[in-house]
Amino acid sequence: MNQSEADQARTLAGEVTKLIGTFETDSTLTDPQQAIDFLTLMHTELLEFADNPADDRLRRGIESRVTNFIDLTRKASHQAA
C-alpha cells in the first residue's frame, strides 16, 4: 500500500522535526541556527502541503527546499573533510 503524498509529507515533517532537535542539542556546524531556521521553514511548508497536496506552489517550494538542503549538506560535508 502506497502512502498518499499528504501522508508522505507528514512523515517527512516528522523526520525534519527530529533533525531540528539534533541540531539544537549537538551540532558541529559553525552556525547551527541557520540550519535550524531552514529546517523549521521546510517543516512548515511540508505541513501546509500535507493539508493541500494539490497546491503546485507548495510542491515546487518543497522540491526547492529539499534540493537546497541536499546542497547544503554536501557543502558542509566537504568543509568538514
mmCIF file of C-alpha atoms in Angstrom:
data_model
loop_
_atom_site.group_PDB
_atom_site.id
_atom_site.type_symbol
_atom_site.label_atom_id
_atom_site.label_comp_id
_atom_site.label_asym_id
_atom_site.label_seq_id
_atom_site.Cartn_x
_atom_site.Cartn_y
_atom_site.Cartn_z
ATOM 1 C CA MET A 1 0.000 0.000 0.000
ATOM 2 C CA ASN A 2 1.422 3.360 -1.038
ATOM 3 C CA GLN A 3 1.245 6.343 1.232
ATOM 4 C CA SER A 4 -0.528 9.352 -0.177
ATOM 5 C CA GLU A 5 1.574 12.432 -0.841
ATOM 6 C CA ALA A 6 -0.039 14.090 2.167
ATOM 7 C CA ASP A 7 0.978 11.183 4.408
ATOM 8 C CA GLN A 8 4.492 11.237 2.966
ATOM 9 C CA ALA A 9 4.736 14.968 3.659
ATOM 10 C CA ARG A 10 3.632 14.409 7.278
ATOM 11 C CA THR A 11 6.170 11.597 7.670
ATOM 12 C CA LEU A 12 8.945 13.772 6.250
ATOM 13 C CA ALA A 13 7.874 16.651 8.519
ATOM 14 C CA GLY A 14 8.294 14.309 11.486
ATOM 15 C CA GLU A 15 11.808 13.424 10.332
ATOM 16 C CA VAL A 16 12.631 17.105 9.868
ATOM 17 C CA THR A 17 11.467 17.711 13.464
ATOM 18 C CA LYS A 18 13.927 15.056 14.667
ATOM 19 C CA LEU A 19 16.699 16.678 12.644
ATOM 20 C CA ILE A 20 15.923 20.088 14.141
ATOM 21 C CA GLY A 21 16.214 18.538 17.605
ATOM 22 C CA THR A 22 19.597 17.097 16.685
ATOM 23 C CA PHE A 23 20.886 20.484 15.560
ATOM 24 C CA GLU A 24 19.531 22.107 18.726
ATOM 25 C CA THR A 25 21.328 19.701 21.049
ATOM 26 C CA ASP A 26 24.504 18.601 19.296
ATOM 27 C CA SER A 27 25.830 20.278 16.219
ATOM 28 C CA THR A 28 29.294 20.646 14.813
ATOM 29 C CA LEU A 29 28.154 23.279 12.338
ATOM 30 C CA THR A 30 29.616 26.738 12.581
ATOM 31 C CA ASP A 31 26.139 28.252 12.501
ATOM 32 C CA PRO A 32 23.564 25.662 13.615
ATOM 33 C CA GLN A 33 20.871 28.350 13.900
ATOM 34 C CA GLN A 34 20.926 28.842 10.141
ATOM 35 C CA ALA A 35 20.233 25.120 9.633
ATOM 36 C CA ILE A 36 17.526 25.165 12.305
ATOM 37 C CA ASP A 37 15.802 28.142 10.658
ATOM 38 C CA PHE A 38 15.982 26.492 7.235
ATOM 39 C CA LEU A 39 14.585 23.203 8.561
ATOM 40 C CA THR A 40 11.839 24.960 10.505
ATOM 41 C CA LEU A 41 10.659 26.664 7.316
ATOM 42 C CA MET A 42 10.848 23.349 5.471
ATOM 43 C CA HIS A 43 8.787 21.689 8.231
ATOM 44 C CA THR A 44 6.097 24.374 7.991
ATOM 45 C CA GLU A 45 5.872 24.026 4.213
ATOM 46 C CA LEU A 46 5.630 20.235 4.473
ATOM 47 C CA LEU A 47 2.688 20.505 6.846
ATOM 48 C CA GLU A 48 1.000 23.076 4.600
ATOM 49 C CA PHE A 49 1.470 20.740 1.637
ATOM 50 C CA ALA A 50 0.085 17.810 3.648
ATOM 51 C CA ASP A 51 -3.086 19.845 4.170
ATOM 52 C CA ASN A 52 -3.302 20.788 0.487
ATOM 53 C CA PRO A 53 -1.335 18.347 -1.739
ATOM 54 C CA ALA A 54 -2.901 19.742 -4.920
ATOM 55 C CA ASP A 55 -1.147 23.114 -4.452
ATOM 56 C CA ASP A 56 1.619 23.206 -7.074
ATOM 57 C CA ARG A 57 3.189 26.288 -5.479
ATOM 58 C CA LEU A 58 3.764 24.358 -2.259
ATOM 59 C CA ARG A 59 5.022 21.335 -4.197
ATOM 60 C CA ARG A 60 7.629 23.436 -6.013
ATOM 61 C CA GLY A 61 8.628 25.119 -2.750
ATOM 62 C CA ILE A 62 9.221 21.785 -1.056
ATOM 63 C CA GLU A 63 11.161 20.439 -4.025
ATOM 64 C CA SER A 64 13.361 23.524 -3.885
ATOM 65 C CA ARG A 65 13.903 23.200 -0.119
ATOM 66 C CA VAL A 66 14.868 19.540 -0.386
ATOM 67 C CA THR A 67 17.299 20.303 -3.211
ATOM 68 C CA ASN A 68 18.809 23.203 -1.245
ATOM 69 C CA PHE A 69 19.100 21.032 1.854
ATOM 70 C CA ILE A 70 20.966 18.349 -0.088
ATOM 71 C CA ASP A 71 23.309 21.006 -1.499
ATOM 72 C CA LEU A 72 23.916 22.473 1.966
ATOM 73 C CA THR A 73 24.661 19.019 3.372
ATOM 74 C CA ARG A 74 27.159 18.327 0.617
ATOM 75 C CA LYS A 75 28.813 21.685 1.205
ATOM 76 C CA ALA A 76 29.014 21.072 4.963
ATOM 77 C CA SER A 77 30.482 17.598 4.484
ATOM 78 C CA HIS A 78 33.161 18.985 2.167
ATOM 79 C CA GLN A 79 34.018 21.704 4.687
ATOM 80 C CA ALA A 80 34.295 19.115 7.451
ATOM 81 C CA ALA A 81 36.671 16.957 5.388
#
